[in-house]
Amino acid sequence: MTIQLLVTDDALAIQGDPLTGWTNLDAPRRFNEPAAGAVTLPARSEVMDQLRPGNRLVVIRDGHIWTAGPMEVPTDYEWTADDGDPGTGTVTVNFVDDLATIAGHITYPTPGSAWSAQLGSTYRSFTAVSAETIIRTLVNENCGPGALLARRIPSLVLDTAAGVATTTSVKTRFEPVLDVCRAAASNGGGLGFRTRQVGSQIKFGVYEPRDLTATARFSIGLGNLRSIGFRQSAPTVTHALVAGTETSGSTTRTFVETANAGAASSWWRVEKYVDGNAANDTSGELTVLGTSELAESSAPVELATVTVDTPDLQAGRDYDLGDQVTIALPHGLQVTDIVRSIHLQATPDGGETVASVVGSQDATTDPQTVRMIRTLGRRLGRLETR
């Protein structure tokens, strides 16, 4: 294990010597979401000089950049008389990856115009367009090199197009950019997106996760599982009944039904009304709304698994975020799911531990109450931006 910590400015210029003397490093990566980490260091003057607002932390593992992004809390300083080193103390740096800077932007309906010139009833719409193109365009025109000068993220460029994904439709205004990108990625075939630091640039790109179910396998017998949680339950929605725009004085209204026939056959039919009043009835957006509802609500298999690296199967080398892998349960059942996060923890004395979370998003991220609040917040946001 070789870990190196560098500090750069927002132009990716290295600010000093590598940070040394760190005692604890926590550096996770997450699928299609920003990740937050932390490192604890001795508060020496040469360290403190680099911990300035706007600077970034780069974590290099075995010669390759593991994660990089801005310091969210550059200096969380502590000193007590018990430290035995008067005047030094420790400083904890909290950092995020570069996706977090994109997450700080919202979608403009007319991205080429200033905020004061936005039109109240205008939406940014994509009709039957490649999901990859939608994601790249939204990032480019809201915070990338194609955005208004004041909105551009320093050093951010678009990576080479991967040429993946199916077509989908999106209609948005004033929503968080990454929320819309995640919806497009899900509806476009389960795509992934990420940032990566290359030279003096931060490259944002879309990629297609791999099916590694035959080669990336985890089980108790293989010694690469730390914990398993598995639950199979009835779906909450099998048929999303979407109603389009309701116009005053009109008797016509578009209705679209999307279904998970497999779930309905295995269990029973569960209907849910979905209000598509803000969608464009002719663009396929009603179908997209229904598909999104099914994706959120009709997955009866929930898997929460934490894996551990072994010499034969290592995160970042043999599999990565979004890849589909196989989990062998103790009772003979095998379940396939995707890698949701990869967590690197390290200390100078104890070495490193790399654990991956594999499984259904709802089963592996937040408690149920938090998930409910996030879902309500997303839906209220859609209402507010009409």
mmCIF file of C-alpha atoms in Angstrom:
data_model
loop_
_atom_site.group_PDB
_atom_site.id
_atom_site.type_symbol
_atom_site.label_atom_id
_atom_site.label_comp_id
_atom_site.label_asym_id
_atom_site.label_seq_id
_atom_site.Cartn_x
_atom_site.Cartn_y
_atom_site.Cartn_z
ATOM 1 C CA MET A 1 0.000 0.000 0.000
ATOM 2 C CA THR A 2 1.287 3.423 -0.985
ATOM 3 C CA ILE A 3 -0.880 6.462 -0.311
ATOM 4 C CA GLN A 4 0.110 10.011 -1.156
ATOM 5 C CA LEU A 5 -1.854 13.179 -0.368
ATOM 6 C CA LEU A 6 -1.436 16.304 -2.482
ATOM 7 C CA VAL A 7 -3.078 19.727 -2.277
ATOM 8 C CA THR A 8 -3.879 21.677 -5.452
ATOM 9 C CA ASP A 9 -5.672 24.930 -6.208
ATOM 10 C CA ASP A 10 -8.772 25.004 -8.413
ATOM 11 C CA ALA A 11 -6.500 25.146 -11.479
ATOM 12 C CA LEU A 12 -4.966 21.831 -10.310
ATOM 13 C CA ALA A 13 -1.566 23.394 -9.565
ATOM 14 C CA ILE A 14 0.179 21.548 -6.703
ATOM 15 C CA GLN A 15 0.532 23.859 -3.704
ATOM 16 C CA GLY A 16 3.421 22.257 -1.825
ATOM 17 C CA ASP A 17 5.057 19.045 -0.762
ATOM 18 C CA PRO A 18 2.888 15.946 -0.187
ATOM 19 C CA LEU A 19 1.113 15.978 3.184
ATOM 20 C CA THR A 20 2.893 13.701 5.627
ATOM 21 C CA GLY A 21 2.268 12.501 9.141
ATOM 22 C CA TRP A 22 -1.411 11.781 8.616
ATOM 23 C CA THR A 23 -2.908 9.403 11.155
ATOM 24 C CA ASN A 24 -6.266 8.451 9.644
ATOM 25 C CA LEU A 25 -7.687 8.574 6.129
ATOM 26 C CA ASP A 26 -11.286 7.970 5.112
ATOM 27 C CA ALA A 27 -11.811 8.196 1.318
ATOM 28 C CA PRO A 28 -15.036 6.728 -0.107
ATOM 29 C CA ARG A 29 -16.303 6.777 -3.696
ATOM 30 C CA ARG A 30 -19.983 6.466 -4.616
ATOM 31 C CA PHE A 31 -21.875 5.484 -7.746
ATOM 32 C CA ASN A 32 -23.389 8.556 -9.455
ATOM 33 C CA GLU A 33 -23.195 10.575 -6.234
ATOM 34 C CA PRO A 34 -20.628 12.845 -4.599
ATOM 35 C CA ALA A 35 -18.633 11.273 -1.788
ATOM 36 C CA ALA A 36 -17.213 12.946 1.303
ATOM 37 C CA GLY A 37 -13.996 11.937 3.070
ATOM 38 C CA ALA A 38 -11.679 13.103 5.817
ATOM 39 C CA VAL A 39 -8.022 12.969 6.813
ATOM 40 C CA THR A 40 -6.375 13.851 10.129
ATOM 41 C CA LEU A 41 -2.949 15.491 10.092
ATOM 42 C CA PRO A 42 -0.480 17.119 12.474
ATOM 43 C CA ALA A 43 -1.137 20.867 12.370
ATOM 44 C CA ARG A 44 2.371 21.836 11.368
ATOM 45 C CA SER A 45 2.907 25.176 9.643
ATOM 46 C CA GLU A 46 3.836 23.601 6.295
ATOM 47 C CA VAL A 47 0.559 21.650 6.416
ATOM 48 C CA MET A 48 -1.625 24.545 7.531
ATOM 49 C CA ASP A 49 -0.227 26.785 4.771
ATOM 50 C CA GLN A 50 -1.802 24.530 2.160
ATOM 51 C CA LEU A 51 -5.219 24.200 3.803
ATOM 52 C CA ARG A 52 -6.892 27.223 2.265
ATOM 53 C CA PRO A 53 -10.444 27.817 1.021
ATOM 54 C CA GLY A 54 -10.805 26.800 -2.625
ATOM 55 C CA ASN A 55 -7.981 24.264 -2.544
ATOM 56 C CA ARG A 56 -8.455 20.594 -3.351
ATOM 57 C CA LEU A 57 -7.208 17.329 -1.868
ATOM 58 C CA VAL A 58 -5.928 14.569 -4.148
ATOM 59 C CA VAL A 59 -5.670 11.016 -2.783
ATOM 60 C CA ILE A 60 -3.206 8.879 -4.763
ATOM 61 C CA ARG A 61 -3.231 5.131 -4.141
ATOM 62 C CA ASP A 62 -0.443 2.995 -5.599
ATOM 63 C CA GLY A 63 0.393 5.648 -8.184
ATOM 64 C CA HIS A 64 -3.187 6.236 -9.372
ATOM 65 C CA ILE A 65 -5.634 8.943 -8.301
ATOM 66 C CA TRP A 66 -8.202 7.297 -6.072
ATOM 67 C CA THR A 67 -10.317 10.420 -5.509
ATOM 68 C CA ALA A 68 -9.902 14.172 -5.744
ATOM 69 C CA GLY A 69 -11.984 17.226 -4.975
ATOM 70 C CA PRO A 70 -12.389 20.442 -3.017
ATOM 71 C CA MET A 71 -11.884 20.797 0.717
ATOM 72 C CA GLU A 72 -15.298 21.315 2.274
ATOM 73 C CA VAL A 73 -13.855 22.028 5.729
ATOM 74 C CA PRO A 74 -10.163 22.865 5.204
ATOM 75 C CA THR A 75 -9.280 23.306 8.864
ATOM 76 C CA ASP A 76 -10.977 21.586 11.778
ATOM 77 C CA TYR A 77 -8.241 22.245 14.356
ATOM 78 C CA GLU A 78 -7.892 20.753 17.843
ATOM 79 C CA TRP A 79 -5.278 20.997 20.582
ATOM 80 C CA THR A 80 -5.298 19.934 24.209
ATOM 81 C CA ALA A 81 -2.642 19.942 26.901
ATOM 82 C CA ASP A 82 -2.799 16.138 26.871
ATOM 83 C CA ASP A 83 -1.271 16.073 23.377
ATOM 84 C CA GLY A 84 2.210 16.519 24.828
ATOM 85 C CA ASP A 85 3.192 18.731 21.897
ATOM 86 C CA PRO A 86 2.383 22.357 22.792
ATOM 87 C CA GLY A 87 1.492 24.567 19.863
ATOM 88 C CA THR A 88 0.959 21.840 17.277
ATOM 89 C CA GLY A 89 -2.282 19.895 17.726
ATOM 90 C CA THR A 90 -4.111 18.149 14.929
ATOM 91 C CA VAL A 91 -6.214 19.285 11.997
ATOM 92 C CA THR A 92 -8.932 17.296 10.260
ATOM 93 C CA VAL A 93 -9.641 18.095 6.626
ATOM 94 C CA ASN A 94 -13.080 17.225 5.284
ATOM 95 C CA PHE A 95 -13.170 16.948 1.508
ATOM 96 C CA VAL A 96 -15.552 15.914 -1.262
ATOM 97 C CA ASP A 97 -14.934 14.606 -4.752
ATOM 98 C CA ASP A 98 -15.322 16.774 -7.840
ATOM 99 C CA LEU A 99 -18.899 15.614 -8.472
ATOM 100 C CA ALA A 100 -19.856 17.788 -5.493
ATOM 101 C CA THR A 101 -19.038 20.971 -7.400
ATOM 102 C CA ILE A 102 -21.398 19.890 -10.177
ATOM 103 C CA ALA A 103 -24.047 19.085 -7.561
ATOM 104 C CA GLY A 104 -23.970 22.748 -6.534
ATOM 105 C CA HIS A 105 -25.606 23.849 -9.812
ATOM 106 C CA ILE A 106 -29.220 23.831 -10.985
ATOM 107 C CA THR A 107 -30.641 23.430 -14.487
ATOM 108 C CA TYR A 108 -31.406 26.667 -16.305
ATOM 109 C CA PRO A 109 -34.310 26.469 -18.791
ATOM 110 C CA THR A 110 -32.322 28.748 -21.109
ATOM 111 C CA PRO A 111 -28.726 28.081 -20.063
ATOM 112 C CA GLY A 112 -27.294 30.707 -22.413
ATOM 113 C CA SER A 113 -29.146 33.504 -20.610
ATOM 114 C CA ALA A 114 -28.471 35.153 -17.267
ATOM 115 C CA TRP A 115 -30.653 34.333 -14.268
ATOM 116 C CA SER A 116 -32.542 37.628 -14.617
ATOM 117 C CA ALA A 117 -33.446 36.697 -18.201
ATOM 118 C CA GLN A 118 -34.914 33.239 -17.502
ATOM 119 C CA LEU A 119 -38.504 32.775 -18.694
ATOM 120 C CA GLY A 120 -41.102 31.654 -16.188
ATOM 121 C CA SER A 121 -42.833 29.028 -18.319
ATOM 122 C CA THR A 122 -39.815 27.643 -20.201
ATOM 123 C CA TYR A 123 -38.338 24.164 -19.685
ATOM 124 C CA ARG A 124 -35.111 22.610 -20.922
ATOM 125 C CA SER A 125 -36.400 19.612 -22.865
ATOM 126 C CA PHE A 126 -34.829 16.620 -24.581
ATOM 127 C CA THR A 127 -37.071 14.337 -26.628
ATOM 128 C CA ALA A 128 -35.954 10.789 -27.493
ATOM 129 C CA VAL A 129 -32.273 11.671 -27.097
ATOM 130 C CA SER A 130 -29.400 9.438 -25.992
ATOM 131 C CA ALA A 131 -29.168 9.487 -22.198
ATOM 132 C CA GLU A 132 -25.425 10.022 -22.446
ATOM 133 C CA THR A 133 -25.978 13.102 -24.618
ATOM 134 C CA ILE A 134 -28.538 14.476 -22.156
ATOM 135 C CA ILE A 135 -26.204 14.051 -19.182
ATOM 136 C CA ARG A 136 -23.199 15.542 -20.961
ATOM 137 C CA THR A 137 -25.249 18.454 -22.271
ATOM 138 C CA LEU A 138 -26.763 19.322 -18.895
ATOM 139 C CA VAL A 139 -23.337 19.389 -17.250
ATOM 140 C CA ASN A 140 -21.712 21.271 -20.112
ATOM 141 C CA GLU A 141 -24.293 24.043 -20.361
ATOM 142 C CA ASN A 142 -24.842 24.546 -16.624
ATOM 143 C CA CYS A 143 -21.319 24.326 -15.191
ATOM 144 C CA GLY A 144 -18.928 23.107 -17.902
ATOM 145 C CA PRO A 145 -17.060 24.946 -20.665
ATOM 146 C CA GLY A 146 -20.360 25.669 -22.454
ATOM 147 C CA ALA A 147 -21.907 27.445 -19.443
ATOM 148 C CA LEU A 148 -22.064 31.152 -18.724
ATOM 149 C CA LEU A 149 -18.626 32.328 -17.616
ATOM 150 C CA ALA A 150 -19.712 32.964 -14.027
ATOM 151 C CA ARG A 151 -21.167 29.437 -13.737
ATOM 152 C CA ARG A 152 -18.192 27.492 -15.090
ATOM 153 C CA ILE A 153 -16.297 25.183 -12.758
ATOM 154 C CA PRO A 154 -12.565 25.829 -13.129
ATOM 155 C CA SER A 155 -10.693 23.105 -15.039
ATOM 156 C CA LEU A 156 -13.875 21.118 -15.783
ATOM 157 C CA VAL A 157 -14.137 19.695 -19.314
ATOM 158 C CA LEU A 158 -16.116 16.924 -20.975
ATOM 159 C CA ASP A 159 -14.424 13.559 -21.311
ATOM 160 C CA THR A 160 -14.499 11.626 -24.586
ATOM 161 C CA ALA A 161 -18.013 10.416 -25.380
ATOM 162 C CA ALA A 162 -18.479 6.707 -24.721
ATOM 163 C CA GLY A 163 -21.274 6.236 -27.254
ATOM 164 C CA VAL A 164 -23.531 4.293 -24.887
ATOM 165 C CA ALA A 165 -27.129 4.266 -23.691
ATOM 166 C CA THR A 166 -30.631 4.106 -25.017
ATOM 167 C CA THR A 167 -32.751 7.141 -25.733
ATOM 168 C CA THR A 168 -34.915 8.834 -23.136
ATOM 169 C CA SER A 169 -36.701 12.135 -22.574
ATOM 170 C CA VAL A 170 -36.114 14.819 -19.960
ATOM 171 C CA LYS A 171 -37.907 18.028 -19.063
ATOM 172 C CA THR A 172 -36.346 20.171 -16.366
ATOM 173 C CA ARG A 173 -35.923 23.626 -14.926
ATOM 174 C CA PHE A 174 -34.384 24.829 -11.686
ATOM 175 C CA GLU A 175 -33.618 21.290 -10.483
ATOM 176 C CA PRO A 176 -30.235 20.117 -9.138
ATOM 177 C CA VAL A 177 -28.155 19.093 -12.149
ATOM 178 C CA LEU A 178 -27.065 15.745 -10.697
ATOM 179 C CA ASP A 179 -30.652 14.800 -9.771
ATOM 180 C CA VAL A 180 -31.651 15.124 -13.424
ATOM 181 C CA CYS A 181 -28.498 13.331 -14.560
ATOM 182 C CA ARG A 182 -29.227 10.401 -12.232
ATOM 183 C CA ALA A 183 -32.771 10.092 -13.611
ATOM 184 C CA ALA A 184 -31.489 10.138 -17.185
ATOM 185 C CA ALA A 185 -28.775 7.598 -16.323
ATOM 186 C CA SER A 186 -31.307 5.234 -14.768
ATOM 187 C CA ASN A 187 -33.815 5.531 -17.597
ATOM 188 C CA GLY A 188 -31.037 5.257 -20.180
ATOM 189 C CA GLY A 189 -29.948 1.773 -19.216
ATOM 190 C CA GLY A 190 -28.275 2.146 -15.822
ATOM 191 C CA LEU A 191 -25.382 4.344 -16.913
ATOM 192 C CA GLY A 192 -22.672 5.688 -14.662
ATOM 193 C CA PHE A 193 -21.041 9.104 -14.662
ATOM 194 C CA ARG A 194 -17.912 10.340 -12.910
ATOM 195 C CA THR A 195 -15.164 12.926 -12.773
ATOM 196 C CA ARG A 196 -11.485 12.105 -13.056
ATOM 197 C CA GLN A 197 -8.445 14.310 -12.762
ATOM 198 C CA VAL A 198 -6.135 14.038 -15.766
ATOM 199 C CA GLY A 199 -3.200 16.426 -15.909
ATOM 200 C CA SER A 200 -4.536 19.961 -15.581
ATOM 201 C CA GLN A 201 -8.154 19.003 -16.280
ATOM 202 C CA ILE A 202 -11.131 17.556 -14.429
ATOM 203 C CA LYS A 203 -12.885 15.353 -16.977
ATOM 204 C CA PHE A 204 -16.597 14.586 -16.627
ATOM 205 C CA GLY A 205 -17.751 11.517 -18.499
ATOM 206 C CA VAL A 206 -20.456 8.902 -18.855
ATOM 207 C CA TYR A 207 -19.725 5.185 -18.917
ATOM 208 C CA GLU A 208 -21.523 1.860 -19.157
ATOM 209 C CA PRO A 209 -21.006 -0.359 -16.087
ATOM 210 C CA ARG A 210 -19.867 -3.902 -16.823
ATOM 211 C CA ASP A 211 -21.574 -7.230 -16.240
ATOM 212 C CA LEU A 212 -18.987 -9.043 -14.105
ATOM 213 C CA THR A 213 -21.360 -11.555 -12.540
ATOM 214 C CA ALA A 214 -19.298 -14.466 -13.857
ATOM 215 C CA THR A 215 -15.917 -13.202 -12.616
ATOM 216 C CA ALA A 216 -16.568 -10.909 -9.634
ATOM 217 C CA ARG A 217 -18.091 -13.235 -7.066
ATOM 218 C CA PHE A 218 -18.410 -12.818 -3.313
ATOM 219 C CA SER A 219 -19.214 -15.452 -0.701
ATOM 220 C CA ILE A 220 -18.437 -16.425 2.857
ATOM 221 C CA GLY A 221 -16.385 -19.356 1.574
ATOM 222 C CA LEU A 222 -14.204 -17.099 -0.573
ATOM 223 C CA GLY A 223 -13.463 -14.918 2.443
ATOM 224 C CA ASN A 224 -14.383 -11.665 0.706
ATOM 225 C CA LEU A 225 -17.621 -10.841 2.519
ATOM 226 C CA ARG A 226 -17.853 -8.791 5.688
ATOM 227 C CA SER A 227 -21.639 -8.688 6.070
ATOM 228 C CA ILE A 228 -24.819 -9.704 4.260
ATOM 229 C CA GLY A 229 -28.347 -8.395 4.503
ATOM 230 C CA PHE A 230 -31.014 -9.835 2.221
ATOM 231 C CA ARG A 231 -34.738 -9.179 2.121
ATOM 232 C CA GLN A 232 -37.367 -10.213 -0.377
ATOM 233 C CA SER A 233 -40.718 -8.472 -0.112
ATOM 234 C CA ALA A 234 -43.787 -7.627 -2.141
ATOM 235 C CA PRO A 235 -43.494 -4.721 -4.581
ATOM 236 C CA THR A 236 -45.064 -1.391 -3.656
ATOM 237 C CA VAL A 237 -45.894 -0.587 -7.297
ATOM 238 C CA THR A 238 -46.290 -2.837 -10.328
ATOM 239 C CA HIS A 239 -48.403 -0.524 -12.502
ATOM 240 C CA ALA A 240 -47.733 3.221 -12.660
ATOM 241 C CA LEU A 241 -50.799 5.041 -13.994
ATOM 242 C CA VAL A 242 -49.595 8.415 -15.266
ATOM 243 C CA ALA A 243 -51.968 11.284 -16.007
ATOM 244 C CA GLY A 244 -50.844 14.078 -18.303
ATOM 245 C CA THR A 245 -51.644 17.772 -18.397
ATOM 246 C CA GLU A 246 -55.104 18.758 -17.236
ATOM 247 C CA THR A 247 -56.293 21.800 -19.194
ATOM 248 C CA SER A 248 -59.133 23.928 -17.896
ATOM 249 C CA GLY A 249 -62.240 23.535 -20.029
ATOM 250 C CA SER A 250 -60.868 20.552 -21.935
ATOM 251 C CA THR A 251 -62.271 17.039 -21.779
ATOM 252 C CA THR A 252 -59.165 15.380 -23.199
ATOM 253 C CA ARG A 253 -56.188 14.287 -21.109
ATOM 254 C CA THR A 254 -53.401 11.851 -21.932
ATOM 255 C CA PHE A 255 -53.092 8.737 -19.772
ATOM 256 C CA VAL A 256 -50.134 6.343 -19.928
ATOM 257 C CA GLU A 257 -49.686 3.029 -18.106
ATOM 258 C CA THR A 258 -46.287 1.502 -17.439
ATOM 259 C CA ALA A 259 -45.986 -1.918 -15.858
ATOM 260 C CA ASN A 260 -43.581 -4.381 -14.334
ATOM 261 C CA ALA A 261 -45.299 -7.478 -15.652
ATOM 262 C CA GLY A 262 -42.836 -9.840 -13.996
ATOM 263 C CA ALA A 263 -43.406 -8.416 -10.530
ATOM 264 C CA ALA A 264 -47.168 -8.416 -11.017
ATOM 265 C CA SER A 265 -47.096 -12.044 -12.146
ATOM 266 C CA SER A 266 -44.912 -13.205 -9.263
ATOM 267 C CA TRP A 267 -46.817 -11.251 -6.612
ATOM 268 C CA TRP A 268 -49.966 -9.263 -7.444
ATOM 269 C CA ARG A 269 -51.011 -6.068 -9.177
ATOM 270 C CA VAL A 270 -50.300 -2.851 -7.252
ATOM 271 C CA GLU A 271 -51.406 0.375 -8.916
ATOM 272 C CA LYS A 272 -50.218 3.913 -8.218
ATOM 273 C CA TYR A 273 -51.438 7.208 -9.649
ATOM 274 C CA VAL A 274 -48.615 9.439 -10.901
ATOM 275 C CA ASP A 275 -49.295 13.107 -11.606
ATOM 276 C CA GLY A 276 -47.620 14.076 -14.866
ATOM 277 C CA ASN A 277 -49.236 17.479 -15.107
ATOM 278 C CA ALA A 278 -45.882 19.219 -15.706
ATOM 279 C CA ALA A 279 -44.769 16.797 -18.442
ATOM 280 C CA ASN A 280 -45.063 17.125 -22.184
ATOM 281 C CA ASP A 281 -47.637 14.538 -23.228
ATOM 282 C CA THR A 282 -46.235 14.139 -26.751
ATOM 283 C CA SER A 283 -42.558 13.614 -25.853
ATOM 284 C CA GLY A 284 -42.674 10.304 -24.053
ATOM 285 C CA GLU A 285 -42.134 12.027 -20.719
ATOM 286 C CA LEU A 286 -45.228 10.411 -19.228
ATOM 287 C CA THR A 287 -43.685 7.019 -19.946
ATOM 288 C CA VAL A 288 -40.414 8.179 -18.395
ATOM 289 C CA LEU A 289 -42.257 9.281 -15.245
ATOM 290 C CA GLY A 290 -43.936 5.897 -15.010
ATOM 291 C CA THR A 291 -40.696 4.014 -15.598
ATOM 292 C CA SER A 292 -38.970 6.073 -12.899
ATOM 293 C CA GLU A 293 -41.758 5.283 -10.456
ATOM 294 C CA LEU A 294 -41.406 1.558 -11.144
ATOM 295 C CA ALA A 295 -37.634 1.741 -10.730
ATOM 296 C CA GLU A 296 -38.045 3.354 -7.313
ATOM 297 C CA SER A 297 -40.877 1.205 -6.043
ATOM 298 C CA SER A 298 -41.093 -2.236 -7.614
ATOM 299 C CA ALA A 299 -37.850 -3.962 -6.668
ATOM 300 C CA PRO A 300 -38.853 -6.617 -4.141
ATOM 301 C CA VAL A 301 -35.289 -7.933 -3.735
ATOM 302 C CA GLU A 302 -33.106 -5.800 -1.477
ATOM 303 C CA LEU A 303 -29.479 -6.695 -0.906
ATOM 304 C CA ALA A 304 -27.100 -4.961 1.496
ATOM 305 C CA THR A 305 -23.612 -6.414 1.369
ATOM 306 C CA VAL A 306 -20.211 -5.163 2.463
ATOM 307 C CA THR A 307 -17.287 -6.852 0.742
ATOM 308 C CA VAL A 308 -13.567 -6.846 1.489
ATOM 309 C CA ASP A 309 -10.582 -6.863 -0.854
ATOM 310 C CA THR A 310 -8.590 -10.068 -1.342
ATOM 311 C CA PRO A 311 -5.526 -10.675 -3.529
ATOM 312 C CA ASP A 312 -7.766 -12.339 -6.125
ATOM 313 C CA LEU A 313 -10.509 -9.701 -6.241
ATOM 314 C CA GLN A 314 -9.804 -6.031 -5.609
ATOM 315 C CA ALA A 315 -11.942 -2.929 -5.984
ATOM 316 C CA GLY A 316 -10.709 -0.527 -8.603
ATOM 317 C CA ARG A 317 -8.681 -3.253 -10.295
ATOM 318 C CA ASP A 318 -11.080 -6.136 -10.920
ATOM 319 C CA TYR A 319 -14.391 -4.277 -10.535
ATOM 320 C CA ASP A 320 -15.552 -0.706 -10.005
ATOM 321 C CA LEU A 321 -18.550 1.487 -9.248
ATOM 322 C CA GLY A 322 -21.734 0.461 -11.043
ATOM 323 C CA ASP A 323 -20.443 -2.942 -12.158
ATOM 324 C CA GLN A 324 -22.790 -5.869 -11.644
ATOM 325 C CA VAL A 325 -21.366 -8.617 -9.429
ATOM 326 C CA THR A 326 -22.587 -11.849 -7.833
ATOM 327 C CA ILE A 327 -23.253 -12.487 -4.137
ATOM 328 C CA ALA A 328 -23.597 -16.108 -3.009
ATOM 329 C CA LEU A 329 -25.846 -16.314 0.058
ATOM 330 C CA PRO A 330 -25.222 -19.030 2.667
ATOM 331 C CA HIS A 331 -28.372 -20.960 1.735
ATOM 332 C CA GLY A 332 -27.449 -21.607 -1.884
ATOM 333 C CA LEU A 333 -29.234 -18.596 -3.393
ATOM 334 C CA GLN A 334 -27.174 -16.340 -5.667
ATOM 335 C CA VAL A 335 -28.091 -12.681 -6.172
ATOM 336 C CA THR A 336 -26.636 -10.218 -8.646
ATOM 337 C CA ASP A 337 -26.510 -6.487 -7.988
ATOM 338 C CA ILE A 338 -24.361 -3.440 -8.577
ATOM 339 C CA VAL A 339 -21.469 -1.883 -6.649
ATOM 340 C CA ARG A 340 -22.875 1.216 -4.942
ATOM 341 C CA SER A 341 -19.791 2.521 -3.121
ATOM 342 C CA ILE A 342 -16.151 1.717 -2.463
ATOM 343 C CA HIS A 343 -14.659 2.827 0.832
ATOM 344 C CA LEU A 344 -10.927 3.248 1.434
ATOM 345 C CA GLN A 345 -9.798 3.586 5.059
ATOM 346 C CA ALA A 346 -6.139 3.690 6.051
ATOM 347 C CA THR A 347 -3.785 4.332 8.960
ATOM 348 C CA PRO A 348 0.023 4.336 8.835
ATOM 349 C CA ASP A 349 0.295 1.471 11.324
ATOM 350 C CA GLY A 350 -2.747 -0.619 10.420
ATOM 351 C CA GLY A 351 -2.518 -0.341 6.653
ATOM 352 C CA GLU A 352 -5.555 -0.008 4.442
ATOM 353 C CA THR A 353 -9.016 -1.534 4.338
ATOM 354 C CA VAL A 354 -11.105 -1.371 1.185
ATOM 355 C CA ALA A 355 -14.772 -2.328 1.504
ATOM 356 C CA SER A 356 -17.423 -2.195 -1.202
ATOM 357 C CA VAL A 357 -21.154 -1.886 -0.698
ATOM 358 C CA VAL A 358 -23.123 -4.010 -3.136
ATOM 359 C CA GLY A 359 -26.872 -4.036 -3.392
ATOM 360 C CA SER A 360 -30.138 -2.224 -3.842
ATOM 361 C CA GLN A 361 -29.872 1.518 -3.346
ATOM 362 C CA ASP A 362 -32.667 1.670 -0.809
ATOM 363 C CA ALA A 363 -31.125 -1.123 1.232
ATOM 364 C CA THR A 364 -27.608 0.256 1.367
ATOM 365 C CA THR A 365 -27.718 4.027 1.700
ATOM 366 C CA ASP A 366 -30.049 5.801 4.109
ATOM 367 C CA PRO A 367 -32.530 4.670 6.765
ATOM 368 C CA GLN A 368 -36.138 4.429 5.630
ATOM 369 C CA THR A 369 -37.171 7.755 7.184
ATOM 370 C CA VAL A 370 -34.313 9.577 5.464
ATOM 371 C CA ARG A 371 -35.176 7.953 2.135
ATOM 372 C CA MET A 372 -38.773 9.075 2.533
ATOM 373 C CA ILE A 373 -37.709 12.657 3.241
ATOM 374 C CA ARG A 374 -35.438 12.656 0.193
ATOM 375 C CA THR A 375 -38.223 11.314 -2.019
ATOM 376 C CA LEU A 376 -40.695 13.909 -0.736
ATOM 377 C CA GLY A 377 -38.111 16.640 -1.206
ATOM 378 C CA ARG A 378 -37.545 15.591 -4.802
ATOM 379 C CA ARG A 379 -41.256 15.573 -5.567
ATOM 380 C CA LEU A 380 -41.853 18.918 -3.862
ATOM 381 C CA GLY A 381 -38.972 20.307 -5.882
ATOM 382 C CA ARG A 382 -40.713 19.267 -9.075
ATOM 383 C CA LEU A 383 -43.868 21.066 -7.966
ATOM 384 C CA GLU A 384 -41.955 24.219 -7.052
ATOM 385 C CA THR A 385 -40.266 24.391 -10.451
ATOM 386 C CA ARG A 386 -43.447 24.216 -12.505
#
